[in-house]
PDB file of C-alpha atoms in Angstrom:
ATOM      1  CA  UNK G   1       0.000   0.000   0.000  1.00  0.00           C
ATOM      2  CA  UNK G   2       1.444   3.405  -0.985  1.00  0.00           C
ATOM      3  CA  UNK G   3       1.649   6.134   1.597  1.00  0.00           C
ATOM      4  CA  UNK G   4      -1.241   8.036  -0.011  1.00  0.00           C
ATOM      5  CA  UNK G   5      -3.428   4.950   0.394  1.00  0.00           C
ATOM      6  CA  UNK G   6      -2.110   4.468   3.948  1.00  0.00           C
ATOM      7  CA  UNK G   7      -2.989   8.095   4.710  1.00  0.00           C
ATOM      8  CA  UNK G   8      -6.462   7.577   3.223  1.00  0.00           C
ATOM      9  CA  UNK G   9      -7.026   4.419   5.285  1.00  0.00           C
ATOM     10  CA  UNK G  10      -5.756   6.098   8.477  1.00  0.00           C
ATOM     11  CA  UNK G  11      -7.969   9.129   7.859  1.00  0.00           C
ATOM     12  CA  UNK G  12     -11.048   6.934   7.590  1.00  0.00           C
ATOM     13  CA  UNK G  13     -10.164   5.058  10.763  1.00  0.00           C
ATOM     14  CA  UNK G  14      -9.450   8.346  12.546  1.00  0.00           C
ATOM     15  CA  UNK G  15     -12.972   9.589  11.824  1.00  0.00           C
ATOM     16  CA  UNK G  16     -14.480   6.244  12.801  1.00  0.00           C
ATOM     17  CA  UNK G  17     -12.654   6.131  16.144  1.00  0.00           C
ATOM     18  CA  UNK G  18     -13.549   9.747  16.916  1.00  0.00           C
ATOM     19  CA  UNK G  19     -17.227   8.942  16.314  1.00  0.00           C
ATOM     20  CA  UNK G  20     -16.971   5.826  18.495  1.00  0.00           C
ATOM     21  CA  UNK G  21     -15.162   7.703  21.264  1.00  0.00           C
ATOM     22  CA  UNK G  22     -12.325   5.147  21.101  1.00  0.00           C
ATOM     23  CA  UNK G  23      -9.332   7.113  22.367  1.00  0.00           C
ATOM     24  CA  UNK G  24      -6.874   4.186  22.492  1.00  0.00           C
ATOM     25  CA  UNK G  25      -7.621   3.039  18.932  1.00  0.00           C
ATOM     26  CA  UNK G  26      -7.364   6.646  17.696  1.00  0.00           C
ATOM     27  CA  UNK G  27      -4.028   7.211  19.444  1.00  0.00           C
ATOM     28  CA  UNK G  28      -2.680   3.943  17.987  1.00  0.00           C
ATOM     29  CA  UNK G  29      -3.042   5.459  14.501  1.00  0.00           C
ATOM     30  CA  UNK G  30      -0.334   8.047  15.248  1.00  0.00           C
ATOM     31  CA  UNK G  31       3.444   7.749  15.159  1.00  0.00           C
ATOM     32  CA  UNK G  32       5.243   8.542  18.400  1.00  0.00           C
ATOM     33  CA  UNK G  33       6.429  11.925  17.074  1.00  0.00           C
ATOM     34  CA  UNK G  34       3.180  12.912  15.326  1.00  0.00           C
ATOM     35  CA  UNK G  35       1.824  16.466  15.341  1.00  0.00           C
ATOM     36  CA  UNK G  36      -1.871  17.406  15.460  1.00  0.00           C
ATOM     37  CA  UNK G  37      -2.816  20.938  14.421  1.00  0.00           C
ATOM     38  CA  UNK G  38      -6.566  21.359  14.907  1.00  0.00           C
ATOM     39  CA  UNK G  39      -7.112  24.054  13.853  1.00  0.00           C
ATOM     40  CA  UNK G  40      -3.944  25.009  11.990  1.00  0.00           C
ATOM     41  CA  UNK G  41      -2.398  28.175  13.433  1.00  0.00           C
ATOM     42  CA  UNK G  42      -2.772  29.996  16.724  1.00  0.00           C
ATOM     43  CA  UNK G  43      -6.031  29.604  18.638  1.00  0.00           C
ATOM     44  CA  UNK G  44      -7.127  29.174  22.252  1.00  0.00           C
ATOM     45  CA  UNK G  45      -6.761  25.425  21.583  1.00  0.00           C
ATOM     46  CA  UNK G  46      -3.094  25.933  20.605  1.00  0.00           C
ATOM     47  CA  UNK G  47      -1.886  29.389  21.738  1.00  0.00           C
ATOM     48  CA  UNK G  48       1.585  29.018  20.185  1.00  0.00           C
ATOM     49  CA  UNK G  49       0.233  27.603  16.931  1.00  0.00           C
ATOM     50  CA  UNK G  50       2.788  24.793  16.894  1.00  0.00           C
ATOM     51  CA  UNK G  51       0.416  21.879  17.266  1.00  0.00           C
ATOM     52  CA  UNK G  52       0.131  19.108  19.810  1.00  0.00           C
ATOM     53  CA  UNK G  53       3.419  17.185  19.470  1.00  0.00           C
ATOM     54  CA  UNK G  54       3.866  13.568  20.504  1.00  0.00           C
ATOM     55  CA  UNK G  55       1.377  11.010  21.776  1.00  0.00           C
ATOM     56  CA  UNK G  56       1.110  12.483  25.277  1.00  0.00           C
ATOM     57  CA  UNK G  57       0.140  15.902  23.914  1.00  0.00           C
ATOM     58  CA  UNK G  58      -2.210  14.312  21.369  1.00  0.00           C
ATOM     59  CA  UNK G  59      -3.867  12.329  24.189  1.00  0.00           C
ATOM     60  CA  UNK G  60      -4.321  15.627  26.048  1.00  0.00           C
ATOM     61  CA  UNK G  61      -5.922  17.120  22.931  1.00  0.00           C
ATOM     62  CA  UNK G  62      -8.376  14.193  22.880  1.00  0.00           C
ATOM     63  CA  UNK G  63      -9.269  14.689  26.537  1.00  0.00           C
ATOM     64  CA  UNK G  64      -9.789  18.433  26.159  1.00  0.00           C
ATOM     65  CA  UNK G  65     -11.425  18.680  22.724  1.00  0.00           C
ATOM     66  CA  UNK G  66     -12.835  15.353  21.572  1.00  0.00           C
ATOM     67  CA  UNK G  67     -13.939  13.602  24.785  1.00  0.00           C
ATOM     68  CA  UNK G  68     -16.475  16.195  26.062  1.00  0.00           C
ATOM     69  CA  UNK G  69     -18.765  15.900  23.030  1.00  0.00           C
ATOM     70  CA  UNK G  70     -20.365  13.321  20.773  1.00  0.00           C
ATOM     71  CA  UNK G  71     -18.898  13.846  17.324  1.00  0.00           C
ATOM     72  CA  UNK G  72     -20.388  12.965  13.957  1.00  0.00           C
ATOM     73  CA  UNK G  73     -17.520  12.899  11.423  1.00  0.00           C
ATOM     74  CA  UNK G  74     -18.555  12.654   7.773  1.00  0.00           C
ATOM     75  CA  UNK G  75     -15.931  12.537   5.035  1.00  0.00           C
ATOM     76  CA  UNK G  76     -17.552  14.179   2.009  1.00  0.00           C
ATOM     77  CA  UNK G  77     -14.615  13.562  -0.349  1.00  0.00           C
ATOM     78  CA  UNK G  78     -10.993  12.419  -0.195  1.00  0.00           C
ATOM     79  CA  UNK G  79      -7.948  13.391  -2.224  1.00  0.00           C
ATOM     80  CA  UNK G  80      -4.991  11.043  -1.646  1.00  0.00           C
ATOM     81  CA  UNK G  81      -1.668  12.158  -3.163  1.00  0.00           C
ATOM     82  CA  UNK G  82       1.990  11.617  -2.355  1.00  0.00           C
ATOM     83  CA  UNK G  83       2.151  10.553   1.280  1.00  0.00           C
ATOM     84  CA  UNK G  84      -0.925  12.552   2.295  1.00  0.00           C
ATOM     85  CA  UNK G  85      -4.690  12.542   2.033  1.00  0.00           C
ATOM     86  CA  UNK G  86      -6.829  15.678   2.167  1.00  0.00           C
ATOM     87  CA  UNK G  87     -10.442  15.144   3.210  1.00  0.00           C
ATOM     88  CA  UNK G  88     -13.358  17.518   2.985  1.00  0.00           C
ATOM     89  CA  UNK G  89     -15.195  16.834   6.242  1.00  0.00           C
ATOM     90  CA  UNK G  90     -18.558  17.844   7.677  1.00  0.00           C
ATOM     91  CA  UNK G  91     -18.332  17.676  11.456  1.00  0.00           C
ATOM     92  CA  UNK G  92     -21.035  17.981  14.080  1.00  0.00           C
ATOM     93  CA  UNK G  93     -19.971  18.083  17.722  1.00  0.00           C
ATOM     94  CA  UNK G  94     -22.851  17.663  20.148  1.00  0.00           C
ATOM     95  CA  UNK G  95     -21.536  19.331  23.291  1.00  0.00           C
ATOM     96  CA  UNK G  96     -22.874  19.474  26.850  1.00  0.00           C
ATOM     97  CA  UNK G  97     -25.675  21.969  27.607  1.00  0.00           C
ATOM     98  CA  UNK G  98     -27.331  21.228  24.247  1.00  0.00           C
ATOM     99  CA  UNK G  99     -24.648  23.122  22.311  1.00  0.00           C
ATOM    100  CA  UNK G 100     -24.117  21.928  18.774  1.00  0.00           C
ATOM    101  CA  UNK G 101     -21.079  22.881  16.714  1.00  0.00           C
ATOM    102  CA  UNK G 102     -21.363  22.263  12.967  1.00  0.00           C
ATOM    103  CA  UNK G 103     -18.665  23.005  10.427  1.00  0.00           C
ATOM    104  CA  UNK G 104     -17.035  22.091   7.179  1.00  0.00           C
ATOM    105  CA  UNK G 105     -13.291  21.599   7.326  1.00  0.00           C
ATOM    106  CA  UNK G 106     -10.378  20.276   5.332  1.00  0.00           C
ATOM    107  CA  UNK G 107      -8.288  17.722   7.214  1.00  0.00           C
ATOM    108  CA  UNK G 108      -4.914  16.661   5.820  1.00  0.00           C
ATOM    109  CA  UNK G 109      -3.342  13.437   7.069  1.00  0.00           C
ATOM    110  CA  UNK G 110       0.289  12.542   6.348  1.00  0.00           C
ATOM    111  CA  UNK G 111       1.417   8.922   6.679  1.00  0.00           C
ATOM    112  CA  UNK G 112       4.936   7.770   7.525  1.00  0.00           C
ATOM    113  CA  UNK G 113       6.638   4.685   6.051  1.00  0.00           C
ATOM    114  CA  UNK G 114       4.874   2.484   8.624  1.00  0.00           C
ATOM    115  CA  UNK G 115       1.437   3.796   7.634  1.00  0.00           C
ATOM    116  CA  UNK G 116       1.067   5.747  10.888  1.00  0.00           C
ATOM    117  CA  UNK G 117      -0.209   9.324  10.928  1.00  0.00           C
ATOM    118  CA  UNK G 118       2.782  11.638  11.317  1.00  0.00           C
ATOM    119  CA  UNK G 119       0.780  14.824  10.812  1.00  0.00           C
ATOM    120  CA  UNK G 120      -2.872  15.791  11.058  1.00  0.00           C
ATOM    121  CA  UNK G 121      -3.776  19.332  10.017  1.00  0.00           C
ATOM    122  CA  UNK G 122      -7.375  20.520  10.293  1.00  0.00           C
ATOM    123  CA  UNK G 123      -8.253  23.723   8.472  1.00  0.00           C
ATOM    124  CA  UNK G 124     -11.240  25.542   9.932  1.00  0.00           C
ATOM    125  CA  UNK G 125     -11.996  29.018  11.242  1.00  0.00           C
ATOM    126  CA  UNK G 126     -11.935  28.962  15.063  1.00  0.00           C
ATOM    127  CA  UNK G 127     -13.260  32.532  15.395  1.00  0.00           C
ATOM    128  CA  UNK G 128     -16.235  31.897  13.105  1.00  0.00           C
ATOM    129  CA  UNK G 129     -17.159  28.700  14.957  1.00  0.00           C
ATOM    130  CA  UNK G 130     -16.790  30.432  18.344  1.00  0.00           C
ATOM    131  CA  UNK G 131     -18.985  33.306  17.176  1.00  0.00           C
ATOM    132  CA  UNK G 132     -21.636  30.879  15.954  1.00  0.00           C
ATOM    133  CA  UNK G 133     -21.592  29.019  19.291  1.00  0.00           C
ATOM    134  CA  UNK G 134     -21.922  32.250  21.287  1.00  0.00           C
ATOM    135  CA  UNK G 135     -24.938  33.353  19.263  1.00  0.00           C
ATOM    136  CA  UNK G 136     -26.848  30.070  19.788  1.00  0.00           C
TER     137      UNK G 136
END
């Protein structure tokens, strides 16, 4: 399996495990030195904009961002190329207190030679999502 196909397969499993709330299976998809940037750039979720580096930091990201809600993760289309796969994703996060966060995003997964995710970059507008949540 080429790295693009490995990235595609890992991206599909990533979404599946997020929906199932399976932290251990999700973490097993990542290489030890992986970086998760979700969203890419500086935000309250990543004040330095450098991403969550290594499995311990990625596990912390899960606990803080993924675990509190019930996420529906729908891949609308996938574009595997090179050692990466870019997915157009529609995400719904059903949060406590009847808050619902809905957004379209592009998520790019990079696979290493072992087929593990070495990089996950999610492109979405934190400020726009925050504004939408505050107005609901």
